[in-house]
PDB file of C-alpha atoms in Angstrom:
ATOM      1  CA  MET A   1      -0.303  11.483 -16.866  1.00 51.00           C
ATOM      2  CA  SER A   2      -2.229   9.360 -19.342  1.00 62.00           C
ATOM      3  CA  GLY A   3      -5.618  10.821 -20.224  1.00 73.00           C
ATOM      4  CA  LEU A   4      -4.932  14.220 -18.669  1.00 88.00           C
ATOM      5  CA  PRO A   5      -4.475  17.456 -20.630  1.00 85.00           C
ATOM      6  CA  ARG A   6      -1.142  19.191 -20.230  1.00 85.00           C
ATOM      7  CA  GLY A   7      -1.077  21.469 -17.176  1.00 88.00           C
ATOM      8  CA  PHE A   8      -4.251  19.912 -15.762  1.00 93.00           C
ATOM      9  CA  ALA A   9      -5.612  22.285 -13.098  1.00 94.00           C
ATOM     10  CA  PRO A  10      -9.399  22.012 -12.871  1.00 96.00           C
ATOM     11  CA  HIS A  11     -11.528  24.919 -11.681  1.00 97.00           C
ATOM     12  CA  ARG A  12     -14.822  23.018 -11.453  1.00 98.00           C
ATOM     13  CA  ILE A  13     -14.873  19.422 -10.218  1.00 98.00           C
ATOM     14  CA  VAL A  14     -17.782  17.072  -9.626  1.00 98.00           C
ATOM     15  CA  LEU A  15     -17.688  13.836  -7.653  1.00 98.00           C
ATOM     16  CA  LEU A  16     -20.099  11.096  -8.698  1.00 98.00           C
ATOM     17  CA  LYS A  17     -20.876   8.837  -5.742  1.00 96.00           C
ATOM     18  CA  PRO A  18     -24.655   8.653  -5.284  1.00 94.00           C
ATOM     19  CA  CYS A  19     -24.988   5.894  -2.690  1.00 89.00           C
ATOM     20  CA  CYS A  20     -24.845   4.814   0.031  1.00 86.00           C
ATOM     21  CA  ILE A  21     -24.126   6.410   3.432  1.00 90.00           C
ATOM     22  CA  GLY A  22     -21.031   4.372   4.258  1.00 89.00           C
ATOM     23  CA  ASP A  23     -19.687   4.441   0.705  1.00 92.00           C
ATOM     24  CA  VAL A  24     -20.241   8.190   0.450  1.00 96.00           C
ATOM     25  CA  LEU A  25     -18.388   8.736   3.723  1.00 95.00           C
ATOM     26  CA  MET A  26     -15.542   6.532   2.475  1.00 95.00           C
ATOM     27  CA  THR A  27     -15.256   8.855  -0.535  1.00 97.00           C
ATOM     28  CA  THR A  28     -14.903  12.053   1.535  1.00 97.00           C
ATOM     29  CA  PRO A  29     -11.094  11.627   1.872  1.00 97.00           C
ATOM     30  CA  LEU A  30     -10.975  11.837  -1.934  1.00 98.00           C
ATOM     31  CA  ALA A  31     -12.766  15.204  -1.833  1.00 97.00           C
ATOM     32  CA  ARG A  32     -10.311  16.400   0.822  1.00 97.00           C
ATOM     33  CA  SER A  33      -7.347  15.318  -1.325  1.00 97.00           C
ATOM     34  CA  LEU A  34      -8.687  17.109  -4.407  1.00 97.00           C
ATOM     35  CA  LYS A  35      -9.306  20.279  -2.395  1.00 97.00           C
ATOM     36  CA  ALA A  36      -5.756  20.129  -1.042  1.00 96.00           C
ATOM     37  CA  ALA A  37      -4.398  19.810  -4.575  1.00 96.00           C
ATOM     38  CA  TRP A  38      -6.525  22.635  -6.009  1.00 97.00           C
ATOM     39  CA  PRO A  39      -7.681  24.897  -3.140  1.00 97.00           C
ATOM     40  CA  ALA A  40      -9.321  27.404  -5.496  1.00 97.00           C
ATOM     41  CA  ALA A  41     -11.370  24.755  -7.291  1.00 97.00           C
ATOM     42  CA  THR A  42     -15.097  24.361  -6.731  1.00 98.00           C
ATOM     43  CA  ILE A  43     -15.992  20.778  -5.818  1.00 98.00           C
ATOM     44  CA  ASP A  44     -19.607  19.668  -6.184  1.00 98.00           C
ATOM     45  CA  TRP A  45     -20.999  16.204  -5.430  1.00 98.00           C
ATOM     46  CA  ALA A  46     -23.733  14.237  -7.196  1.00 98.00           C
ATOM     47  CA  VAL A  47     -25.388  12.267  -4.382  1.00 97.00           C
ATOM     48  CA  GLY A  48     -28.703  10.536  -3.760  1.00 94.00           C
ATOM     49  CA  GLY A  49     -31.227  11.829  -1.264  1.00 90.00           C
ATOM     50  CA  HIS A  50     -30.649   8.841   1.036  1.00 85.00           C
ATOM     51  CA  SER A  51     -27.013   9.867   1.607  1.00 90.00           C
ATOM     52  CA  ARG A  52     -27.254  13.639   1.202  1.00 92.00           C
ATOM     53  CA  ALA A  53     -27.246  14.380   4.949  1.00 90.00           C
ATOM     54  CA  VAL A  54     -23.707  13.072   5.485  1.00 92.00           C
ATOM     55  CA  LEU A  55     -22.319  15.736   3.118  1.00 95.00           C
ATOM     56  CA  ALA A  56     -24.350  18.703   4.388  1.00 89.00           C
ATOM     57  CA  GLY A  57     -21.523  20.226   6.438  1.00 89.00           C
ATOM     58  CA  ASN A  58     -18.543  18.911   4.499  1.00 95.00           C
ATOM     59  CA  PRO A  59     -15.960  21.739   4.283  1.00 95.00           C
ATOM     60  CA  ASP A  60     -14.520  20.461   0.995  1.00 97.00           C
ATOM     61  CA  VAL A  61     -17.816  20.351  -0.917  1.00 97.00           C
ATOM     62  CA  HIS A  62     -19.428  23.451  -2.408  1.00 97.00           C
ATOM     63  CA  ALA A  63     -22.816  22.177  -3.617  1.00 97.00           C
ATOM     64  CA  LEU A  64     -24.824  18.952  -3.831  1.00 97.00           C
ATOM     65  CA  LEU A  65     -26.523  17.729  -7.004  1.00 98.00           C
ATOM     66  CA  ASP A  66     -29.455  15.324  -6.798  1.00 96.00           C
ATOM     67  CA  ALA A  67     -28.406  11.908  -8.114  1.00 96.00           C
ATOM     68  CA  SER A  68     -31.373   9.980  -6.728  1.00 93.00           C
ATOM     69  CA  GLY A  69     -32.588   7.317  -9.128  1.00 91.00           C
ATOM     70  CA  THR A  70     -29.250   6.834 -10.892  1.00 91.00           C
ATOM     71  CA  MET A  71     -28.000   3.678  -9.174  1.00 82.00           C
ATOM     72  CA  ARG A  72     -28.734  -0.014  -9.692  1.00 73.00           C
ATOM     73  CA  GLY A  73     -31.879  -0.963  -7.800  1.00 72.00           C
ATOM     74  CA  ASP A  74     -33.086   2.645  -7.854  1.00 78.00           C
ATOM     75  CA  LEU A  75     -32.998   3.544 -11.541  1.00 85.00           C
ATOM     76  CA  SER A  76     -35.159   6.088 -13.313  1.00 91.00           C
ATOM     77  CA  LEU A  77     -34.610   7.303 -16.873  1.00 94.00           C
ATOM     78  CA  GLY A  78     -36.014  10.692 -15.944  1.00 95.00           C
ATOM     79  CA  ALA A  79     -33.576  10.988 -13.029  1.00 95.00           C
ATOM     80  CA  ILE A  80     -30.651  10.105 -15.276  1.00 96.00           C
ATOM     81  CA  VAL A  81     -31.663  12.761 -17.809  1.00 97.00           C
ATOM     82  CA  ARG A  82     -32.061  15.371 -15.062  1.00 97.00           C
ATOM     83  CA  LEU A  83     -28.587  14.612 -13.703  1.00 97.00           C
ATOM     84  CA  VAL A  84     -27.018  14.800 -17.178  1.00 98.00           C
ATOM     85  CA  LEU A  85     -28.628  18.206 -17.711  1.00 98.00           C
ATOM     86  CA  ALA A  86     -27.505  19.432 -14.269  1.00 98.00           C
ATOM     87  CA  LEU A  87     -23.946  18.363 -15.009  1.00 98.00           C
ATOM     88  CA  ARG A  88     -24.055  20.135 -18.367  1.00 98.00           C
ATOM     89  CA  ARG A  89     -25.159  23.336 -16.656  1.00 98.00           C
ATOM     90  CA  GLY A  90     -22.305  22.975 -14.189  1.00 97.00           C
ATOM     91  CA  ARG A  91     -19.660  23.177 -16.941  1.00 97.00           C
ATOM     92  CA  TYR A  92     -17.300  20.909 -15.025  1.00 98.00           C
ATOM     93  CA  ASP A  93     -13.663  20.494 -16.052  1.00 96.00           C
ATOM     94  CA  ALA A  94     -13.367  17.089 -14.436  1.00 98.00           C
ATOM     95  CA  ALA A  95     -15.454  14.313 -12.917  1.00 98.00           C
ATOM     96  CA  PHE A  96     -14.130  11.846 -10.358  1.00 98.00           C
ATOM     97  CA  ILE A  97     -16.178   8.659 -10.353  1.00 98.00           C
ATOM     98  CA  ALA A  98     -15.741   6.377  -7.337  1.00 96.00           C
ATOM     99  CA  GLU A  99     -17.962   3.678  -8.829  1.00 94.00           C
ATOM    100  CA  ARG A 100     -17.341   0.378 -10.584  1.00 93.00           C
ATOM    101  CA  SER A 101     -20.607   0.584 -12.522  1.00 92.00           C
ATOM    102  CA  PRO A 102     -20.315   1.985 -16.079  1.00 93.00           C
ATOM    103  CA  LEU A 103     -23.490   4.073 -15.685  1.00 94.00           C
ATOM    104  CA  PRO A 104     -21.967   7.083 -13.837  1.00 95.00           C
ATOM    105  CA  ALA A 105     -19.208   7.214 -16.465  1.00 95.00           C
ATOM    106  CA  ALA A 106     -21.842   7.259 -19.209  1.00 96.00           C
ATOM    107  CA  ILE A 107     -23.691  10.059 -17.412  1.00 97.00           C
ATOM    108  CA  ALA A 108     -20.493  12.116 -17.142  1.00 98.00           C
ATOM    109  CA  ARG A 109     -19.703  11.542 -20.822  1.00 97.00           C
ATOM    110  CA  LEU A 110     -23.219  12.492 -21.926  1.00 97.00           C
ATOM    111  CA  ALA A 111     -22.820  15.656 -19.860  1.00 98.00           C
ATOM    112  CA  GLY A 112     -19.742  16.562 -21.900  1.00 97.00           C
ATOM    113  CA  ILE A 113     -17.263  16.543 -19.005  1.00 98.00           C
ATOM    114  CA  PRO A 114     -13.866  16.376 -20.742  1.00 97.00           C
ATOM    115  CA  VAL A 115     -11.808  14.685 -18.000  1.00 97.00           C
ATOM    116  CA  ARG A 116     -13.385  11.635 -16.373  1.00 97.00           C
ATOM    117  CA  VAL A 117     -11.259   9.917 -13.747  1.00 98.00           C
ATOM    118  CA  GLY A 118     -12.792   6.660 -12.553  1.00 97.00           C
ATOM    119  CA  LEU A 119     -12.387   3.101 -11.396  1.00 97.00           C
ATOM    120  CA  ASP A 120     -11.867   0.438 -14.048  1.00 95.00           C
ATOM    121  CA  SER A 121     -13.034  -2.918 -12.699  1.00 92.00           C
ATOM    122  CA  GLY A 122     -13.305  -5.791 -15.137  1.00 87.00           C
ATOM    123  CA  GLY A 123     -13.112  -3.498 -18.154  1.00 89.00           C
ATOM    124  CA  ARG A 124     -16.132  -1.445 -17.081  1.00 90.00           C
ATOM    125  CA  GLY A 125     -14.177   1.813 -17.120  1.00 92.00           C
ATOM    126  CA  ARG A 126     -13.924   2.230 -20.899  1.00 93.00           C
ATOM    127  CA  LEU A 127     -15.708   5.591 -20.834  1.00 95.00           C
ATOM    128  CA  HIS A 128     -13.210   7.141 -18.418  1.00 96.00           C
ATOM    129  CA  THR A 129     -10.447   9.292 -19.863  1.00 96.00           C
ATOM    130  CA  VAL A 130      -8.254   8.270 -16.903  1.00 97.00           C
ATOM    131  CA  ARG A 131      -8.796   4.630 -15.986  1.00 96.00           C
ATOM    132  CA  VAL A 132      -7.747   3.619 -12.497  1.00 96.00           C
ATOM    133  CA  PRO A 133      -7.486  -0.177 -12.042  1.00 94.00           C
ATOM    134  CA  ALA A 134      -9.746  -1.614  -9.333  1.00 94.00           C
ATOM    135  CA  GLN A 135      -9.217  -5.334  -9.030  1.00 88.00           C
ATOM    136  CA  PRO A 136     -11.995  -7.423  -7.415  1.00 84.00           C
ATOM    137  CA  ASP A 137      -9.463  -9.184  -5.184  1.00 85.00           C
ATOM    138  CA  ASP A 138      -7.720  -5.995  -3.994  1.00 89.00           C
ATOM    139  CA  PRO A 139      -7.358  -6.491  -0.203  1.00 91.00           C
ATOM    140  CA  ARG A 140      -7.094  -2.780   0.577  1.00 93.00           C
ATOM    141  CA  HIS A 141      -9.776  -0.735   2.331  1.00 92.00           C
ATOM    142  CA  GLU A 142     -12.326   0.777  -0.056  1.00 93.00           C
ATOM    143  CA  THR A 143     -11.297   4.265   1.088  1.00 95.00           C
ATOM    144  CA  ASP A 144      -7.766   3.643  -0.143  1.00 96.00           C
ATOM    145  CA  ILE A 145      -9.059   2.381  -3.484  1.00 96.00           C
ATOM    146  CA  TYR A 146     -11.081   5.575  -3.916  1.00 97.00           C
ATOM    147  CA  LEU A 147      -7.976   7.594  -3.076  1.00 97.00           C
ATOM    148  CA  ASP A 148      -6.303   5.981  -6.084  1.00 97.00           C
ATOM    149  CA  LEU A 149      -8.362   8.443  -8.139  1.00 98.00           C
ATOM    150  CA  ALA A 150      -6.491  11.299  -6.454  1.00 97.00           C
ATOM    151  CA  ARG A 151      -3.151   9.576  -6.917  1.00 97.00           C
ATOM    152  CA  ALA A 152      -3.890   9.151 -10.616  1.00 96.00           C
ATOM    153  CA  VAL A 153      -3.933  12.943 -11.076  1.00 96.00           C
ATOM    154  CA  GLY A 154      -1.046  13.704  -8.727  1.00 94.00           C
ATOM    155  CA  ALA A 155      -3.154  14.893  -5.782  1.00 95.00           C
ATOM    156  CA  PRO A 156      -2.023  14.107  -2.216  1.00 91.00           C
ATOM    157  CA  ALA A 157      -3.722  11.006  -0.827  1.00 92.00           C
ATOM    158  CA  THR A 158      -2.276  10.350   2.602  1.00 86.00           C
ATOM    159  CA  ASP A 159      -5.223  10.867   4.977  1.00 90.00           C
ATOM    160  CA  PRO A 160      -7.865   8.086   4.832  1.00 93.00           C
ATOM    161  CA  ARG A 161     -10.051   9.409   7.661  1.00 92.00           C
ATOM    162  CA  PRO A 162     -13.678  10.025   6.628  1.00 93.00           C
ATOM    163  CA  VAL A 163     -15.081  13.539   7.033  1.00 93.00           C
ATOM    164  CA  PHE A 164     -18.305  14.497   8.786  1.00 94.00           C
ATOM    165  CA  VAL A 165     -19.040  17.714  10.649  1.00 92.00           C
ATOM    166  CA  PRO A 166     -22.235  17.821  12.758  1.00 92.00           C
ATOM    167  CA  SER A 167     -24.034  21.139  12.467  1.00 92.00           C
ATOM    168  CA  PRO A 168     -24.815  23.294  15.534  1.00 94.00           C
ATOM    169  CA  ALA A 169     -28.460  22.209  15.087  1.00 95.00           C
ATOM    170  CA  ASP A 170     -27.362  18.552  15.169  1.00 95.00           C
ATOM    171  CA  VAL A 171     -25.408  19.120  18.379  1.00 96.00           C
ATOM    172  CA  GLU A 172     -28.353  20.904  19.998  1.00 97.00           C
ATOM    173  CA  ALA A 173     -30.793  18.160  18.978  1.00 97.00           C
ATOM    174  CA  ALA A 174     -28.563  15.481  20.490  1.00 97.00           C
ATOM    175  CA  ARG A 175     -28.189  17.515  23.683  1.00 97.00           C
ATOM    176  CA  ALA A 176     -31.963  17.942  23.927  1.00 97.00           C
ATOM    177  CA  VAL A 177     -32.585  14.187  23.729  1.00 96.00           C
ATOM    178  CA  VAL A 178     -29.996  13.465  26.421  1.00 96.00           C
ATOM    179  CA  GLU A 179     -31.452  16.182  28.664  1.00 96.00           C
ATOM    180  CA  ALA A 180     -34.957  14.756  28.208  1.00 94.00           C
ATOM    181  CA  VAL A 181     -33.750  11.288  29.168  1.00 92.00           C
ATOM    182  CA  GLU A 182     -31.909  12.605  32.204  1.00 92.00           C
ATOM    183  CA  THR A 183     -34.938  14.606  33.306  1.00 92.00           C
ATOM    184  CA  ALA A 184     -37.156  11.535  32.997  1.00 89.00           C
ATOM    185  CA  ARG A 185     -34.788   9.362  35.023  1.00 86.00           C
ATOM    186  CA  GLY A 186     -34.101  12.035  37.637  1.00 87.00           C
ATOM    187  CA  GLY A 187     -30.353  12.315  37.152  1.00 88.00           C
ATOM    188  CA  PRO A 188     -27.461  12.242  34.683  1.00 91.00           C
ATOM    189  CA  LEU A 189     -26.710   9.228  32.532  1.00 92.00           C
ATOM    190  CA  PRO A 190     -23.661   7.583  34.119  1.00 93.00           C
ATOM    191  CA  ARG A 191     -20.465   7.413  32.099  1.00 94.00           C
ATOM    192  CA  PRO A 192     -19.031   5.803  30.046  1.00 95.00           C
ATOM    193  CA  TRP A 193     -21.584   5.901  27.223  1.00 96.00           C
ATOM    194  CA  LEU A 194     -21.876   3.094  24.699  1.00 96.00           C
ATOM    195  CA  ILE A 195     -23.957   3.938  21.622  1.00 96.00           C
ATOM    196  CA  VAL A 196     -25.700   0.876  20.162  1.00 96.00           C
ATOM    197  CA  HIS A 197     -27.178   0.803  16.652  1.00 95.00           C
ATOM    198  CA  PRO A 198     -28.993  -2.479  15.893  1.00 93.00           C
ATOM    199  CA  GLY A 199     -30.155  -1.498  12.375  1.00 86.00           C
ATOM    200  CA  GLY A 200     -28.600  -1.377   8.933  1.00 74.00           C
ATOM    201  CA  GLY A 201     -28.803  -3.400   5.764  1.00 63.00           C
ATOM    202  CA  GLN A 202     -31.325  -1.090   4.062  1.00 64.00           C
ATOM    203  CA  ASN A 203     -30.433   1.104   1.094  1.00 61.00           C
ATOM    204  CA  PRO A 204     -32.444   2.519  -1.821  1.00 59.00           C
ATOM    205  CA  GLY A 205     -33.568  -0.404  -3.943  1.00 58.00           C
ATOM    206  CA  ALA A 206     -31.751  -2.979  -1.836  1.00 63.00           C
ATOM    207  CA  GLU A 207     -32.307  -4.751   1.460  1.00 69.00           C
ATOM    208  CA  HIS A 208     -29.793  -7.059   3.148  1.00 71.00           C
ATOM    209  CA  LEU A 209     -31.231  -7.753   6.576  1.00 72.00           C
ATOM    210  CA  ALA A 210     -28.863 -10.721   6.950  1.00 80.00           C
ATOM    211  CA  LYS A 211     -26.216  -8.094   7.751  1.00 82.00           C
ATOM    212  CA  ARG A 212     -27.931  -7.498  11.100  1.00 87.00           C
ATOM    213  CA  TRP A 213     -26.771  -9.249  14.234  1.00 92.00           C
ATOM    214  CA  PRO A 214     -29.847 -10.335  16.268  1.00 92.00           C
ATOM    215  CA  ALA A 215     -31.186  -7.329  18.173  1.00 90.00           C
ATOM    216  CA  ALA A 216     -31.639  -9.244  21.424  1.00 91.00           C
ATOM    217  CA  ARG A 217     -27.905  -9.997  21.471  1.00 92.00           C
ATOM    218  CA  PHE A 218     -27.186  -6.277  21.285  1.00 93.00           C
ATOM    219  CA  GLY A 219     -29.370  -6.057  24.389  1.00 92.00           C
ATOM    220  CA  VAL A 220     -27.178  -8.569  26.197  1.00 91.00           C
ATOM    221  CA  ILE A 221     -24.058  -6.559  25.336  1.00 91.00           C
ATOM    222  CA  ALA A 222     -25.734  -3.291  26.373  1.00 91.00           C
ATOM    223  CA  ALA A 223     -26.782  -4.714  29.731  1.00 89.00           C
ATOM    224  CA  ARG A 224     -23.387  -6.224  30.502  1.00 89.00           C
ATOM    225  CA  VAL A 225     -21.421  -3.126  29.506  1.00 88.00           C
ATOM    226  CA  ALA A 226     -23.650  -1.045  31.763  1.00 85.00           C
ATOM    227  CA  ALA A 227     -23.209  -3.558  34.587  1.00 83.00           C
ATOM    228  CA  ARG A 228     -19.461  -4.046  34.363  1.00 87.00           C
ATOM    229  CA  LEU A 229     -18.420  -0.478  33.577  1.00 89.00           C
ATOM    230  CA  GLY A 230     -21.077   1.329  35.584  1.00 91.00           C
ATOM    231  CA  GLY A 231     -22.062   3.342  32.524  1.00 94.00           C
ATOM    232  CA  SER A 232     -24.975   3.681  30.121  1.00 94.00           C
ATOM    233  CA  ALA A 233     -25.957   2.204  26.763  1.00 94.00           C
ATOM    234  CA  ILE A 234     -27.955   4.431  24.410  1.00 95.00           C
ATOM    235  CA  LEU A 235     -29.817   2.845  21.497  1.00 95.00           C
ATOM    236  CA  VAL A 236     -30.016   4.860  18.270  1.00 95.00           C
ATOM    237  CA  GLY A 237     -31.629   4.394  14.886  1.00 92.00           C
ATOM    238  CA  GLY A 238     -34.114   5.848  12.474  1.00 89.00           C
ATOM    239  CA  PRO A 239     -37.919   5.601  12.550  1.00 89.00           C
ATOM    240  CA  ASP A 240     -37.738   2.132  10.973  1.00 87.00           C
ATOM    241  CA  ASP A 241     -35.559   0.931  13.856  1.00 88.00           C
ATOM    242  CA  VAL A 242     -38.040   1.589  16.672  1.00 89.00           C
ATOM    243  CA  ARG A 243     -39.141  -2.058  16.774  1.00 89.00           C
ATOM    244  CA  LEU A 244     -35.484  -3.114  16.869  1.00 88.00           C
ATOM    245  CA  GLY A 245     -34.961  -0.814  19.851  1.00 88.00           C
ATOM    246  CA  GLY A 246     -37.720  -2.659  21.684  1.00 88.00           C
ATOM    247  CA  ASP A 247     -36.070  -5.989  20.835  1.00 87.00           C
ATOM    248  CA  VAL A 248     -32.757  -4.735  22.204  1.00 90.00           C
ATOM    249  CA  LEU A 249     -34.423  -3.649  25.445  1.00 89.00           C
ATOM    250  CA  ALA A 250     -36.119  -7.046  25.726  1.00 88.00           C
ATOM    251  CA  GLY A 251     -32.749  -8.750  25.342  1.00 87.00           C
ATOM    252  CA  ALA A 252     -31.267  -6.518  28.044  1.00 86.00           C
ATOM    253  CA  VAL A 253     -34.121  -7.274  30.446  1.00 81.00           C
ATOM    254  CA  ALA A 254     -33.848 -11.017  29.808  1.00 78.00           C
ATOM    255  CA  ASP A 255     -30.106 -10.946  30.420  1.00 74.00           C
ATOM    256  CA  ARG A 256     -30.525  -9.050  33.680  1.00 67.00           C
ATOM    257  CA  ALA A 257     -33.068 -11.599  34.845  1.00 62.00           C
ATOM    258  CA  ASP A 258     -30.712 -14.474  33.980  1.00 62.00           C
ATOM    259  CA  ARG A 259     -27.701 -13.041  35.786  1.00 61.00           C
ATOM    260  CA  ALA A 260     -28.168 -13.160  39.523  1.00 52.00           C
ATOM    261  CA  ASP A 261     -24.784 -11.550  40.100  1.00 51.00           C
ATOM    262  CA  ILE A 262     -26.130  -8.228  38.843  1.00 50.00           C
ATOM    263  CA  GLY A 263     -28.875  -8.079  41.435  1.00 45.00           C
ATOM    264  CA  PRO A 264     -32.654  -7.747  41.228  1.00 42.00           C
ATOM    265  CA  ASP A 265     -32.593  -4.209  39.828  1.00 46.00           C
ATOM    266  CA  GLY A 266     -30.320  -5.042  36.909  1.00 45.00           C
ATOM    267  CA  PRO A 267     -27.182  -3.062  35.979  1.00 42.00           C
ATOM    268  CA  ASP A 268     -28.193   0.046  37.912  1.00 42.00           C
ATOM    269  CA  GLU A 269     -26.913   1.861  40.914  1.00 41.00           C
ATOM    270  CA  PRO A 270     -29.463   2.293  43.716  1.00 34.00           C
ATOM    271  CA  GLY A 271     -31.930   4.851  42.394  1.00 29.00           C
ATOM    272  CA  GLY A 272     -30.194   4.854  39.003  1.00 33.00           C
ATOM    273  CA  ARG A 273     -32.453   2.780  36.790  1.00 41.00           C
ATOM    274  CA  ASP A 274     -32.675   2.836  33.010  1.00 58.00           C
ATOM    275  CA  ARG A 275     -29.004   2.466  32.182  1.00 83.00           C
ATOM    276  CA  VAL A 276     -30.070   1.053  28.795  1.00 90.00           C
ATOM    277  CA  VAL A 277     -31.855   3.940  27.087  1.00 91.00           C
ATOM    278  CA  ASP A 278     -33.888   3.675  23.885  1.00 92.00           C
ATOM    279  CA  ALA A 279     -33.489   6.760  21.667  1.00 93.00           C
ATOM    280  CA  THR A 280     -34.393   5.050  18.366  1.00 93.00           C
ATOM    281  CA  GLY A 281     -36.504   7.188  16.080  1.00 93.00           C
ATOM    282  CA  ARG A 282     -35.683  10.385  17.993  1.00 95.00           C
ATOM    283  CA  LEU A 283     -32.584  11.664  16.189  1.00 94.00           C
ATOM    284  CA  SER A 284     -31.757  12.633  12.616  1.00 94.00           C
ATOM    285  CA  LEU A 285     -28.637  11.182  11.027  1.00 92.00           C
ATOM    286  CA  GLY A 286     -26.656  14.322  11.822  1.00 93.00           C
ATOM    287  CA  ALA A 287     -27.906  14.458  15.411  1.00 96.00           C
ATOM    288  CA  THR A 288     -27.032  10.782  15.804  1.00 96.00           C
ATOM    289  CA  ALA A 289     -23.483  11.593  14.713  1.00 95.00           C
ATOM    290  CA  ALA A 290     -23.356  14.465  17.206  1.00 96.00           C
ATOM    291  CA  LEU A 291     -24.437  12.125  20.006  1.00 97.00           C
ATOM    292  CA  VAL A 292     -21.933   9.468  18.945  1.00 97.00           C
ATOM    293  CA  ALA A 293     -19.175  12.099  18.921  1.00 96.00           C
ATOM    294  CA  HIS A 294     -19.958  12.785  22.576  1.00 95.00           C
ATOM    295  CA  ALA A 295     -19.898   9.093  23.519  1.00 97.00           C
ATOM    296  CA  ASP A 296     -17.070   6.803  24.580  1.00 97.00           C
ATOM    297  CA  ALA A 297     -17.659   3.908  22.174  1.00 97.00           C
ATOM    298  CA  TYR A 298     -19.970   2.694  19.429  1.00 97.00           C
ATOM    299  CA  LEU A 299     -21.313  -0.795  18.686  1.00 96.00           C
ATOM    300  CA  GLY A 300     -23.316  -1.669  15.577  1.00 95.00           C
ATOM    301  CA  ASN A 301     -23.739  -3.677  12.430  1.00 93.00           C
ATOM    302  CA  ASP A 302     -21.993  -3.163   9.107  1.00 89.00           C
ATOM    303  CA  SER A 303     -23.908   0.000   8.236  1.00 89.00           C
ATOM    304  CA  GLY A 304     -23.579   3.625   7.285  1.00 88.00           C
ATOM    305  CA  VAL A 305     -23.968   4.701  10.899  1.00 92.00           C
ATOM    306  CA  ALA A 306     -20.839   2.738  11.827  1.00 93.00           C
ATOM    307  CA  HIS A 307     -18.913   4.708   9.200  1.00 92.00           C
ATOM    308  CA  LEU A 308     -20.468   7.889  10.586  1.00 94.00           C
ATOM    309  CA  ALA A 309     -19.197   6.967  14.061  1.00 95.00           C
ATOM    310  CA  ALA A 310     -15.707   6.483  12.650  1.00 93.00           C
ATOM    311  CA  ALA A 311     -15.942   9.859  10.912  1.00 93.00           C
ATOM    312  CA  VAL A 312     -16.566  11.694  14.191  1.00 94.00           C
ATOM    313  CA  GLY A 313     -13.635   9.899  15.853  1.00 94.00           C
ATOM    314  CA  THR A 314     -15.443   7.573  18.282  1.00 96.00           C
ATOM    315  CA  PRO A 315     -13.975   4.082  18.817  1.00 97.00           C
ATOM    316  CA  VAL A 316     -16.078   1.624  16.802  1.00 96.00           C
ATOM    317  CA  VAL A 317     -16.872  -2.069  17.092  1.00 96.00           C
ATOM    318  CA  ALA A 318     -18.680  -3.152  13.895  1.00 94.00           C
ATOM    319  CA  ILE A 319     -20.159  -6.603  13.402  1.00 93.00           C
ATOM    320  CA  PHE A 320     -19.900  -7.899   9.830  1.00 90.00           C
ATOM    321  CA  GLY A 321     -22.231 -10.624   8.643  1.00 81.00           C
ATOM    322  CA  PRO A 322     -22.501 -12.945   5.616  1.00 79.00           C
ATOM    323  CA  THR A 323     -22.289 -10.206   2.980  1.00 70.00           C
TER     324      THR A 323
END
């Protein structure tokens, strides 16, 4: 294949995909494909600190390199130099670059990596040794476009499912939060469980809050799902989402008050209050994934957590806004 040495069989591979959570998760099928093609190869990943947690238990990845400060909006010359030096020390045979920006390709070239397989969008892939076309109007899912990098080197690329494996500590942390909620309410949370994430739109060096559906409307959905299905809605999010959790609860309370058919106690069985539970700020990213994996459905904005929910196999409804 063009740009590949004869008998190409890399022993040390590095993936360059620093950001962000959803994009990193959408690149995990590429890592799985490369591992299937070369099971004995070591695959490392250069990733930013913001997204590092979603790769912590990935079975196809050997080690994580710090790529914080190497993406647009979060650039640092010192960080770029540190990554170049780390890649040089790694003595990689090949780099796979699931980015349209020319900067990761320049980093890989400066590091002396001989085979650089990457996306070529609008002529920005000139530094790759294997250029994989990525047209701006390509209607395919981004995961499938990233898998083109595997196809370009003859690796199998048939499974587009993202990969995330919650750790035993993640599972235990999620269980502990549910047990605390059930203890406080005096009984188990009724099934089915809908996980609601009202946040998103925040990445290193970039903020797109227009991607968020109004939090109070999530509250309306949470209240009505609990009422009509007899289950529970659990709100999740990071420390920055605590205020949003309160807005969701306010929307749920307002909807209950407006809907006389639910009854004065809202969408609760007698003695079974608090069907809409606020767990924002109480779970790490991994523990959130473990909780979502145990739930029946997920509802959220276009965000990394929605991709995380898909990775653990939970049915997802994602709301996409103006971006």
